[in-house]
Every structure is written in C-alpha cells, then in structure tokens.
mmCIF file of C-alpha atoms in Angstrom:
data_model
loop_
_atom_site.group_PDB
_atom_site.id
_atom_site.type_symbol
_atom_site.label_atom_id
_atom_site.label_comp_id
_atom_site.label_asym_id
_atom_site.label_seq_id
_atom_site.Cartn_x
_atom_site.Cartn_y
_atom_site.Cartn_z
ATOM 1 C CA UNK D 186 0.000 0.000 0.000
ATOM 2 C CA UNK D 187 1.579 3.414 -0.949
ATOM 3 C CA UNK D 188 2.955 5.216 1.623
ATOM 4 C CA UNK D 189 0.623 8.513 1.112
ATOM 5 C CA UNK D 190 -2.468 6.222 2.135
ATOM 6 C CA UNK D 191 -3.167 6.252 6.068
ATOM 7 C CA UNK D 192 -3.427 3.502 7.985
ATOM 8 C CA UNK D 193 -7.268 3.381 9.618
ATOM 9 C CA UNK D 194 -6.922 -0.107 11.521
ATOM 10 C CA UNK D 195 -4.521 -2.949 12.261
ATOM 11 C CA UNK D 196 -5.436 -6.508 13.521
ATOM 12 C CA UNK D 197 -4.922 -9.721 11.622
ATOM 13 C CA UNK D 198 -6.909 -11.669 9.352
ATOM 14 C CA UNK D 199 -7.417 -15.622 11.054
ATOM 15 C CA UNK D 200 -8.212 -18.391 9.748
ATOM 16 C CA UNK D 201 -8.190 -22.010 11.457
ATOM 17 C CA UNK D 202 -4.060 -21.394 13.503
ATOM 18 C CA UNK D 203 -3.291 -18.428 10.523
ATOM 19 C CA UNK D 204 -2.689 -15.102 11.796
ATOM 20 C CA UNK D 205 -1.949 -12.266 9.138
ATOM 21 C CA UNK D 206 -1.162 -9.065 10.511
ATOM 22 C CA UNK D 207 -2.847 -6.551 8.211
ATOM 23 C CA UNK D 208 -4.064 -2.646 7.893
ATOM 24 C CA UNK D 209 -7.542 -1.290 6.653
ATOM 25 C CA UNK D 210 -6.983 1.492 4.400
ATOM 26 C CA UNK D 211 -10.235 3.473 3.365
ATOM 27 C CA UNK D 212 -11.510 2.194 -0.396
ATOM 28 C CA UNK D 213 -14.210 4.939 -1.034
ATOM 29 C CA UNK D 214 -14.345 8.419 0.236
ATOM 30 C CA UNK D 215 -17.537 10.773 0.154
ATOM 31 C CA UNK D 216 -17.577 13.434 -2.550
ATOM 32 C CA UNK D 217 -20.694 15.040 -2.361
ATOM 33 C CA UNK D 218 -20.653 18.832 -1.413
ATOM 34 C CA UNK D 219 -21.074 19.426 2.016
ATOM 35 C CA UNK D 220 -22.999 22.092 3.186
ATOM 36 C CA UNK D 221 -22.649 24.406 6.106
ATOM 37 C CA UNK D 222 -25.025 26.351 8.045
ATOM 38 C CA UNK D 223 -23.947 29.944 8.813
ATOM 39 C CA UNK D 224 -25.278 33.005 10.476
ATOM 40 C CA UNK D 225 -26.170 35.193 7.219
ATOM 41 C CA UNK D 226 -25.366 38.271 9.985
ATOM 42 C CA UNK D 227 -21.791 37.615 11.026
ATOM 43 C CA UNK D 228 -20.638 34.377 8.719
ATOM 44 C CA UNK D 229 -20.399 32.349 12.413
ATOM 45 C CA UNK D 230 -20.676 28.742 12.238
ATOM 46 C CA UNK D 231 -24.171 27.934 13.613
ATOM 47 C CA UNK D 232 -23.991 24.853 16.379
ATOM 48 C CA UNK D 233 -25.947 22.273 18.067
ATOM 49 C CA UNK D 234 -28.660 22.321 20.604
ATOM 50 C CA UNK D 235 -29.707 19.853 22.505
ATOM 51 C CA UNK D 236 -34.098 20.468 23.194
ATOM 52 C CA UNK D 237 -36.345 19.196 25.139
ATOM 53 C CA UNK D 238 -39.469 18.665 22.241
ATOM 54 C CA UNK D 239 -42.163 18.977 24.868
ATOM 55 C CA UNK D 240 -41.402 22.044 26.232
ATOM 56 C CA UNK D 241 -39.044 23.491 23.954
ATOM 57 C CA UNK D 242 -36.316 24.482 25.884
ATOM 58 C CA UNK D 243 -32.538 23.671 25.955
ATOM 59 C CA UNK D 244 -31.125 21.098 28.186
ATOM 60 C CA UNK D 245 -28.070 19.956 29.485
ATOM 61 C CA UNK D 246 -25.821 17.108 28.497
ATOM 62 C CA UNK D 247 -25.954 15.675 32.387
ATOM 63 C CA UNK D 248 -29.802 15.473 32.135
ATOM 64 C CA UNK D 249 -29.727 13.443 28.902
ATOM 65 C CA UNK D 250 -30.194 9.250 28.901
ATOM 66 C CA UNK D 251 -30.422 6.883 26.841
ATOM 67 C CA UNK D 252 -33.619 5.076 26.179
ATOM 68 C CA UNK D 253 -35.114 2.380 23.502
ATOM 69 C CA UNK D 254 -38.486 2.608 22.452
ATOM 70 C CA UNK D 255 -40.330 -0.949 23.105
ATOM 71 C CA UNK D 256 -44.236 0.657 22.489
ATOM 72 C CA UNK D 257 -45.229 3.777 21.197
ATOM 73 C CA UNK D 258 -43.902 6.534 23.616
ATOM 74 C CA UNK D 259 -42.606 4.010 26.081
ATOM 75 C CA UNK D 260 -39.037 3.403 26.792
ATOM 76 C CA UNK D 261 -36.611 1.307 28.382
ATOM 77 C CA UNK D 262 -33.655 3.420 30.317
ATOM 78 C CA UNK D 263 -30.354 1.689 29.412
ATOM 79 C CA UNK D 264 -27.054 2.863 31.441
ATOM 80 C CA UNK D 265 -23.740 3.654 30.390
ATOM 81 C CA UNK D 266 -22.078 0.750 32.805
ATOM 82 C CA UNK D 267 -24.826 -1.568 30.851
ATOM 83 C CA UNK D 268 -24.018 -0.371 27.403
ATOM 84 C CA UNK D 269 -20.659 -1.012 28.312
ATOM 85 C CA UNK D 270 -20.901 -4.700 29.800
ATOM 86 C CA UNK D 271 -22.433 -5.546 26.400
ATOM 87 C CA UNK D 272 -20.253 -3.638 23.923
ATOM 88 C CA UNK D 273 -18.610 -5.961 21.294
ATOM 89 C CA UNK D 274 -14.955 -7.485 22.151
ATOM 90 C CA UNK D 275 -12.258 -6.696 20.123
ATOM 91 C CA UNK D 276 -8.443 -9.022 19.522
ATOM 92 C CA UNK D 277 -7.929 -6.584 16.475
ATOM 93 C CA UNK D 278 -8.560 -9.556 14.343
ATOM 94 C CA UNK D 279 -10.848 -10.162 11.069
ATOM 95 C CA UNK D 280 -11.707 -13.964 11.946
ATOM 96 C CA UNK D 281 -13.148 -15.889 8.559
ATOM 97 C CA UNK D 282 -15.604 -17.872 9.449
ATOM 98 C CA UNK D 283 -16.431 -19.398 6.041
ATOM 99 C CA UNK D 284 -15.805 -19.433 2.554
ATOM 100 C CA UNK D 285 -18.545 -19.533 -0.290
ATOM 101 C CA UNK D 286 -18.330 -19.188 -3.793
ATOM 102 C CA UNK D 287 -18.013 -15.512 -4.755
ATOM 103 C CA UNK D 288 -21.216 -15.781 -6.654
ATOM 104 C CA UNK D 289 -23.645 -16.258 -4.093
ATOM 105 C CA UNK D 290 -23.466 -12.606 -2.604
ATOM 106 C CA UNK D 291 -26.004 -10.279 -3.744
ATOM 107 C CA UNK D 292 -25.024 -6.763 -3.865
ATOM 108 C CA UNK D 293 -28.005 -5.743 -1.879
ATOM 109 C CA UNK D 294 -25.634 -6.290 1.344
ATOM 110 C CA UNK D 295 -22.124 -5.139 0.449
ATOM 111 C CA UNK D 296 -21.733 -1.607 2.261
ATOM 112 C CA UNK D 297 -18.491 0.012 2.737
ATOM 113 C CA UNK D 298 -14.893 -1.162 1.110
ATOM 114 C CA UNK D 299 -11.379 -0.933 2.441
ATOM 115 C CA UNK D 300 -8.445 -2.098 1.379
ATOM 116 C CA UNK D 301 -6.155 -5.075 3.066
ATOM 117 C CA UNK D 302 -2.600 -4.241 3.323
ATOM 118 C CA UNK D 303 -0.042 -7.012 4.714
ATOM 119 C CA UNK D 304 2.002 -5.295 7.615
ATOM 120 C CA UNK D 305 4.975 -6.623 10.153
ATOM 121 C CA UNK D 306 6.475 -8.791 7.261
ATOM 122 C CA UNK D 307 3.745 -10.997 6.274
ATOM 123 C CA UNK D 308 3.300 -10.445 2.559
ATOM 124 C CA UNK D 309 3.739 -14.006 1.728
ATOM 125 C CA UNK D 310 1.116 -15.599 3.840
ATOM 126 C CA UNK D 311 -1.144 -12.477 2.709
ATOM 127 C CA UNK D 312 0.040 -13.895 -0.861
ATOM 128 C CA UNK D 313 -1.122 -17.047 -0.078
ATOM 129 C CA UNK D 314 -4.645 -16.440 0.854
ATOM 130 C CA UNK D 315 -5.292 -14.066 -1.700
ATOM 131 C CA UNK D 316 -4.099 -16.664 -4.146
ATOM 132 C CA UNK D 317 -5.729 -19.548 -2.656
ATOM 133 C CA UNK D 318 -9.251 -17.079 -3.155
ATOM 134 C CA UNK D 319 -8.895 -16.935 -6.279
ATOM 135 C CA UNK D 320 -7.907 -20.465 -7.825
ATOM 136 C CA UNK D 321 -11.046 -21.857 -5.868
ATOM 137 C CA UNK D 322 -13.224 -19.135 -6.923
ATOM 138 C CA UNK D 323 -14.378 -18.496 -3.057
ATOM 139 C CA UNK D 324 -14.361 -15.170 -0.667
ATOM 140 C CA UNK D 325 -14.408 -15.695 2.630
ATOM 141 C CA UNK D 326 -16.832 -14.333 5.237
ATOM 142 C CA UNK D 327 -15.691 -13.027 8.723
ATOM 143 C CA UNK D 328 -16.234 -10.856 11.678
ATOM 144 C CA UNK D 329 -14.805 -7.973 12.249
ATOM 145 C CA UNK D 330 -15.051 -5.066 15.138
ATOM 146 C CA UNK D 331 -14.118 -1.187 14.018
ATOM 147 C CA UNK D 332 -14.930 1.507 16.365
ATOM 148 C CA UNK D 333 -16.750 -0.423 19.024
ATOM 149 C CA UNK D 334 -18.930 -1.998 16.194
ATOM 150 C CA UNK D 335 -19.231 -5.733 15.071
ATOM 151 C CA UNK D 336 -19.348 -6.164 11.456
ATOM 152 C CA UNK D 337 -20.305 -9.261 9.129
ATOM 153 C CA UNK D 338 -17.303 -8.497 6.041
ATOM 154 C CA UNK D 339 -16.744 -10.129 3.194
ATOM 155 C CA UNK D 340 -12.658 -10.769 2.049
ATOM 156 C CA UNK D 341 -12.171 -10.434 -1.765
ATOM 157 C CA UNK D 342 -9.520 -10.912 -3.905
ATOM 158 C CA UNK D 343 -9.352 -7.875 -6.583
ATOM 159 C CA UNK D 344 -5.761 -8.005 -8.468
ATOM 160 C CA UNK D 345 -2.825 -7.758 -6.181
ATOM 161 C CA UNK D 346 -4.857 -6.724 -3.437
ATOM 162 C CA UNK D 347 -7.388 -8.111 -0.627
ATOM 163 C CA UNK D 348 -10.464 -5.987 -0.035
ATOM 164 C CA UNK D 349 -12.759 -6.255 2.933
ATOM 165 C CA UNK D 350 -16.000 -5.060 2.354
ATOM 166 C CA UNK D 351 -18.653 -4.678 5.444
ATOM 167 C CA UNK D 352 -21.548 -6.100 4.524
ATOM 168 C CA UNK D 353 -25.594 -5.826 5.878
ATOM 169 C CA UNK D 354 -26.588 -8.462 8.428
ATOM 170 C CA UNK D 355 -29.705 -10.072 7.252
ATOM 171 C CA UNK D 356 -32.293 -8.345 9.272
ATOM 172 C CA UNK D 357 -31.052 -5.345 7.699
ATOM 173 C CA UNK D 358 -32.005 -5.747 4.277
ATOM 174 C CA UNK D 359 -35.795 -5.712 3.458
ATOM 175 C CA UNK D 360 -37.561 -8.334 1.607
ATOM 176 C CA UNK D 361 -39.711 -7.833 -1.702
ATOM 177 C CA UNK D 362 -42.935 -9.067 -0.205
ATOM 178 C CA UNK D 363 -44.172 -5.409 -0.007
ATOM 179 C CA UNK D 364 -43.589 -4.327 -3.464
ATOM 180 C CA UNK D 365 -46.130 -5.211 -5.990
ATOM 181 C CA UNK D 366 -43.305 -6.611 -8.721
ATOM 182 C CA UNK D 367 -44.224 -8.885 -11.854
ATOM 183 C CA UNK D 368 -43.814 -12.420 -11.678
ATOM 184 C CA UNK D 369 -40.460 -13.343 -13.166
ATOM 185 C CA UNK D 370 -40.141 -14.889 -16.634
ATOM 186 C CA UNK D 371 -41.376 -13.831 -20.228
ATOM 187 C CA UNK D 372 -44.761 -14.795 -19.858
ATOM 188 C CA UNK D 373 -45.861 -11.184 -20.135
ATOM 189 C CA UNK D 374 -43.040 -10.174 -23.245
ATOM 190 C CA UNK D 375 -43.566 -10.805 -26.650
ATOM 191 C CA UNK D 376 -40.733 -12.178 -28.937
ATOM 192 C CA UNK D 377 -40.680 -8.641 -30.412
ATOM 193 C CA UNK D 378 -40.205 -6.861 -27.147
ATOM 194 C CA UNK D 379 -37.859 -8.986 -26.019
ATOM 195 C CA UNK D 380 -35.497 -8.945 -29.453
ATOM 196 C CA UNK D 381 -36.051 -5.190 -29.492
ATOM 197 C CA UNK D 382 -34.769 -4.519 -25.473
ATOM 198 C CA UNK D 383 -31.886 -7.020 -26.379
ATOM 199 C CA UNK D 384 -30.970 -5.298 -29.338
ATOM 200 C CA UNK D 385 -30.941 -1.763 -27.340
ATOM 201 C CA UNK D 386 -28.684 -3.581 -24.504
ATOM 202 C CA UNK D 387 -26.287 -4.579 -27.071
ATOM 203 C CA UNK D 388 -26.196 -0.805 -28.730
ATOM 204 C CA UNK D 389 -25.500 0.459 -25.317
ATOM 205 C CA UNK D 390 -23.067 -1.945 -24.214
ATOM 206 C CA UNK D 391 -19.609 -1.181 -23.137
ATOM 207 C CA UNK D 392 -16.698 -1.323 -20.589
ATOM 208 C CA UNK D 393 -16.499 -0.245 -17.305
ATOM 209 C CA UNK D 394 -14.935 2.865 -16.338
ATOM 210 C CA UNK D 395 -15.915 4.682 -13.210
ATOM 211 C CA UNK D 396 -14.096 7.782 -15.079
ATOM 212 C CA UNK D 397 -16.890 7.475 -17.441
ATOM 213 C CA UNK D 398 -19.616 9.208 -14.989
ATOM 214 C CA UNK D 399 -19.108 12.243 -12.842
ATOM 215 C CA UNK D 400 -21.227 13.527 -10.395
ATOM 216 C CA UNK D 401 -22.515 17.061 -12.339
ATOM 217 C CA UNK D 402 -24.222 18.589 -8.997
ATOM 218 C CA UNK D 403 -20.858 18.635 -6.869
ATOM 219 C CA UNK D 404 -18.759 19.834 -9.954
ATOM 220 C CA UNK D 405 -21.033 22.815 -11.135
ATOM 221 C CA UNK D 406 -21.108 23.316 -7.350
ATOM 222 C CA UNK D 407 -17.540 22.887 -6.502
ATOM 223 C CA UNK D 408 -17.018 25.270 -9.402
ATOM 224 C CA UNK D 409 -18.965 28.102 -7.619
ATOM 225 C CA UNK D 410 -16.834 27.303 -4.705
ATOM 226 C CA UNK D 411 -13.222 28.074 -6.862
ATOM 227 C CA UNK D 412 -14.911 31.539 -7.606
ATOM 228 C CA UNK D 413 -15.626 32.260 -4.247
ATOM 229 C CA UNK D 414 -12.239 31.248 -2.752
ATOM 230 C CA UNK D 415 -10.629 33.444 -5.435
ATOM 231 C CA UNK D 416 -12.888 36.313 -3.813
ATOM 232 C CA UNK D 417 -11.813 35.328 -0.421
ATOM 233 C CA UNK D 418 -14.775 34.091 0.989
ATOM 234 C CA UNK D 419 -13.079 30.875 2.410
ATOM 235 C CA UNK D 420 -13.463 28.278 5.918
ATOM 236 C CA UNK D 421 -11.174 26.174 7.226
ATOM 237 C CA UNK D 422 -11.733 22.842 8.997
ATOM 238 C CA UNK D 423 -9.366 20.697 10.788
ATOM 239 C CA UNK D 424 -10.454 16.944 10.816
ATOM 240 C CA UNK D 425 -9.008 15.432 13.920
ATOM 241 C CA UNK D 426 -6.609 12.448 14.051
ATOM 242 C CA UNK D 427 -7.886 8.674 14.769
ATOM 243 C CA UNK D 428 -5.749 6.954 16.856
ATOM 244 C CA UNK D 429 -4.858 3.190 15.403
ATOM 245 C CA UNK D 430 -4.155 0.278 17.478
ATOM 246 C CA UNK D 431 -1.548 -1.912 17.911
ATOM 247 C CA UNK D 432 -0.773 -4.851 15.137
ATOM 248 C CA UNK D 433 -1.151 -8.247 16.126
ATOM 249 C CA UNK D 434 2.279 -10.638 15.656
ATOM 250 C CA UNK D 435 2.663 -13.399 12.479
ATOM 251 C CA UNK D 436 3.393 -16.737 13.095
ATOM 252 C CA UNK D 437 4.853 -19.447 11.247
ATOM 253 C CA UNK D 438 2.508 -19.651 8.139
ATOM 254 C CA UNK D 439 3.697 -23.510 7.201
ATOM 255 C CA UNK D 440 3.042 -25.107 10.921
ATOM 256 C CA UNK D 441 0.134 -23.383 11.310
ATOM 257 C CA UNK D 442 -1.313 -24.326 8.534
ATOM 258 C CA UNK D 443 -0.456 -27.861 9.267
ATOM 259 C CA UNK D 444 -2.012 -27.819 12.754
ATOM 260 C CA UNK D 445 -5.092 -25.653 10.753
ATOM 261 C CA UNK D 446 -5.964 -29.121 9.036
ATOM 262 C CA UNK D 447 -5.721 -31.511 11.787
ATOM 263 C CA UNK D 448 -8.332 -29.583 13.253
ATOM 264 C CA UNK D 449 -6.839 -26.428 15.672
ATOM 265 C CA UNK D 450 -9.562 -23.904 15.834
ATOM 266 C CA UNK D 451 -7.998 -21.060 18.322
ATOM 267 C CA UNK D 452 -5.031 -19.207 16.584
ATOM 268 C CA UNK D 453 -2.715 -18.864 18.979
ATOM 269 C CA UNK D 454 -0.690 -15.653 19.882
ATOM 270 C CA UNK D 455 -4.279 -13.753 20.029
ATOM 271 C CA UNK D 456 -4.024 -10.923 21.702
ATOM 272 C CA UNK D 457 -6.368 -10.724 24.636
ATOM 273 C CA UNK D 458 -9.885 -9.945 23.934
ATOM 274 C CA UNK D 459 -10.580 -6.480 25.183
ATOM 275 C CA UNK D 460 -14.099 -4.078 25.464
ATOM 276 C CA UNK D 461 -13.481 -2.490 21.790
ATOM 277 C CA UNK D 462 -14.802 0.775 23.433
ATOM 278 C CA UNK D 463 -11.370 0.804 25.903
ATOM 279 C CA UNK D 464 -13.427 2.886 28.138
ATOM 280 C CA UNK D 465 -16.868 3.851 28.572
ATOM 281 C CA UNK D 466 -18.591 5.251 25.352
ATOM 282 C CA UNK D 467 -20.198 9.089 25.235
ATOM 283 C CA UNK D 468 -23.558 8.969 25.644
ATOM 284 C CA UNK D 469 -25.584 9.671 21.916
ATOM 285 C CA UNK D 470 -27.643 12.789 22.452
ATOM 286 C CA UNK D 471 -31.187 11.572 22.932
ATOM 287 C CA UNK D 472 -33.200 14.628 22.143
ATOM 288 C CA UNK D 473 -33.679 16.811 18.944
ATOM 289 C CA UNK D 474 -30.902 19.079 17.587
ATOM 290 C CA UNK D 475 -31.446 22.554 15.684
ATOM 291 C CA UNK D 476 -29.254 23.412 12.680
ATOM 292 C CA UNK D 477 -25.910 21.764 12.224
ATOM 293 C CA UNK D 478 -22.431 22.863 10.986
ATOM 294 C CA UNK D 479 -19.257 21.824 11.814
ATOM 295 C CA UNK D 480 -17.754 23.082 15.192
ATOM 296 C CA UNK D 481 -14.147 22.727 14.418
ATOM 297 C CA UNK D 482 -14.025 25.092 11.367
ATOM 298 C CA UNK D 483 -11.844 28.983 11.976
ATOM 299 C CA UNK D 484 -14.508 31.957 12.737
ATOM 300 C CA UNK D 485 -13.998 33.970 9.823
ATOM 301 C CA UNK D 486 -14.084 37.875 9.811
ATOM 302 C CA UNK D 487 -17.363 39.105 9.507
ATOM 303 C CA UNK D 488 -18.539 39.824 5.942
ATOM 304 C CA UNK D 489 -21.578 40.553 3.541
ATOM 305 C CA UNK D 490 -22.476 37.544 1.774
ATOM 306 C CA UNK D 491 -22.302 37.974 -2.267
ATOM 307 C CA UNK D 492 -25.583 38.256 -4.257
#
C-alpha cells in the first residue's frame, strides 16, 4: 500500500491457527458537497442544541439518557455501565468464518470497502490467501469489530490486493414481499419486445470505467466554490486524528497451517480480547438538535455575503 495512504486499523486476518497481521486502508471516500449552516449576519458557524421537544427548551448534556423505544412513547432506560458490559470485544482480528463461492453474494448487502494491506512482514502468507481465493473461486466471510462496532465483512480478492467489504446483516435488508413486482419470466413479453430490449442492450453496451460518470451537482457546485475562494470568501476545517491500534504478531505460516488441518480452531498468539470501546462510550444525544455545521471550522471575519 503506498505510503501517502493512512493507515485506519490494524489486527490480523485468522483463519483455522493463521494469523496475518494486516491494515484497513479506506476504499471509497464521500464526494458530495457538504454544506454548512452559517449566520447570514456575522458568517459564524451555527452549532448544536440539545431540546427538550415537549417544552421546547434547551437542556443539558448531564440530564440526557439513553432510552429504547419498546411501544409507542414508552421506553426502556439503558445505562452507560450496561451499554458497556455488552459492547462488542475486540483481539484486532478479522476472523473468517467461512468461505462460499463468490457468486452467491447479492449486492443488496455489500456496504463500505477498504483495502487489506499485509504489515509486520507478512506479505507471503497475505500472498497465499489471496491466491488460494482466487484459484477456488471463493471469498471468505468473517467478523470484524471497528470503532466499538461488530461487522459481518466479506474478504475479496481484486488483483494484487485483498479488499474487505462490510456487509448488511440479514435483518437489515428488506424483503420484496411489499412491493407489488411482476412475476419473473417472459410470460408477459412478446418475442418482439424482447429482441427489441436485447438489441438496445447490445447498442449500449460497453466497458467499465468509473471515469466514465461524474457527479454534475458537486462539480457545477464545486465550481462556484473556486470563484468564491478566489474572492476570499473561504473556511477552514481541521479533521481530527484517529488513533490506530496496535498490530497483532505473524506466526509461522507452514506449521500453522499444518495444525489448521488436523483440526486447531484457536489461533494462537491472540491478543487478549478487550471491550473495543477501551473505556466507557459518550452517551448519543437523545433529544432533537437545531441546525448543524461543523464546530471545528476557523470563525472567519465578519462579511456581507455575495448576491
């Protein structure tokens, strides 16, 4: 992985008594404009709020819970300490679980990418797996915890690299009893139809190449932007750092993999599981927020906004 390209994560992939130590590396990145909300008056950011929707009125961050909903308007109080005790645990590792054929999943549930980098010397076992993926055609599925959060992921070959991809879990994605679809098959088509859509498939046809299609909203937009800046009418936004964990250590690929078929399950040199939130996690802010913006960007000098 190119040096420029920070590291997000670092665990190990596992698999039966293999341990590859590994990074996550973000795949996809978010290009759509984001928008700010000022105060027309003075060009200050304009912050959060946190109100109380029956009366109205601001509250403090001490007098907020956290509650689930179980009827309509009836809740269930759930504590910090008991968020905590049930908070996923993390040994930094993405542990496979199973392979299928690479086929068999639909891309209803794949959700966010990242790439898989080898780290601490273990590009050949890295090699190994990523080759063994694709001579049998499979991807394997495996757990994964990022940010206090479990994940089902899918591990995919694609050229000289591994990606994991997060996927859905299966109570996530709806099924199609609601929608009023036709039944499959051509029972409905004609002969004509069908030769005339096929023909208009094959005119359109072509390669893929995401430089092909743009996004026309966020580059007529960004292009208002350029003429601004050049009038001076700029922010500035500092994105705090993420701190990364600790790598987990390699181990002999050839003995484990030994071991791996005459059944071993555990890999060893795991690190010790831990809560993945290290500490207890900030309570979400349970009532209604006004406008938004971004807290961390510079208070410009007051100016007139242009026409």
């Amino acid at each position: 992985m190119a040096t420029g390209s920070r590291t997000l994560w670092k665990g190990a992939i596992t698999f039966g008594l293999v341990h590859i130590p590994v990074g996550l590396h973000t795949a996809a990145t978010e290009q759509g404009v984001d928008f700010d909300w000022l105060d027309k008056r003075s060009m200050d950011p304009v912050g959060y709020k946190r109100i109380n929707k029956r009366t109205g009125k601001e509250i403090t961050k001490e007098n907020i819970v956290k509650g689930v909903q179980y009827e309509d308007g009836k809740y269930v109080i759930i504590s910090p300490d008991e968020i905590e005790a049930v908070f996923p645990k993390t040994t930094q590792t993405i542990e496979i679980e199973r392979f299928i054929d690479a086929g068999q999943m639909p891309f209803i549930f794949l959700e966010r990418p990242y790439y898989v980098a080898p780290i601490n010397k273990s590009e050949k076992v890295y090699a190994l797996l990523r080759e063994a993926l694709v001579d049998t055609g499979k991807i394997a599925l495996a757990k994964v915890v990022i940010a206090t959060k479990q994940h089902l992921a899918a591990l995919v070959p694609s050229g000289p690299a591994l990606v994991l991809n997060l996927l859905r879990w299966g109570d996530e994605v709806k099924t199609l009893d609601a929608l009023d679809l036709p039944a499959a098959g051509r029972k409905s088509i004609t002969p004509a139809e069908m030769k005339m859509a096929k023909q208009l498939v094959a005119e359109m046809s072509g390669d893929w190449d995401p430089e092909d299609f743009k996004d026309e909203f966020r580059h007529q937009v960004m292009k208002l932007v350029d003429k601004k800046v050049k009038a001076g009418k700029t922010e500035t936004v500092i994105q705090p750092e993420e701190e990364v964990p600790e790598a987990a250590n390699v181990l002999d690929l050839t003995a484990l993999l030994q071991r791996s078929l005459k059944g071993g399950r555990k890999p060893a040199g795991k690190a010790p599981a831990t809560t993945a939130a290290g500490k207890k996690a900030p309570a979400k802010k349970a009532a209604t927020k006004t406008a938004a913006t971004k807290t961390t960007a510079k208070r410009p000098a007051p100016q007139k906004k242009a026409a």
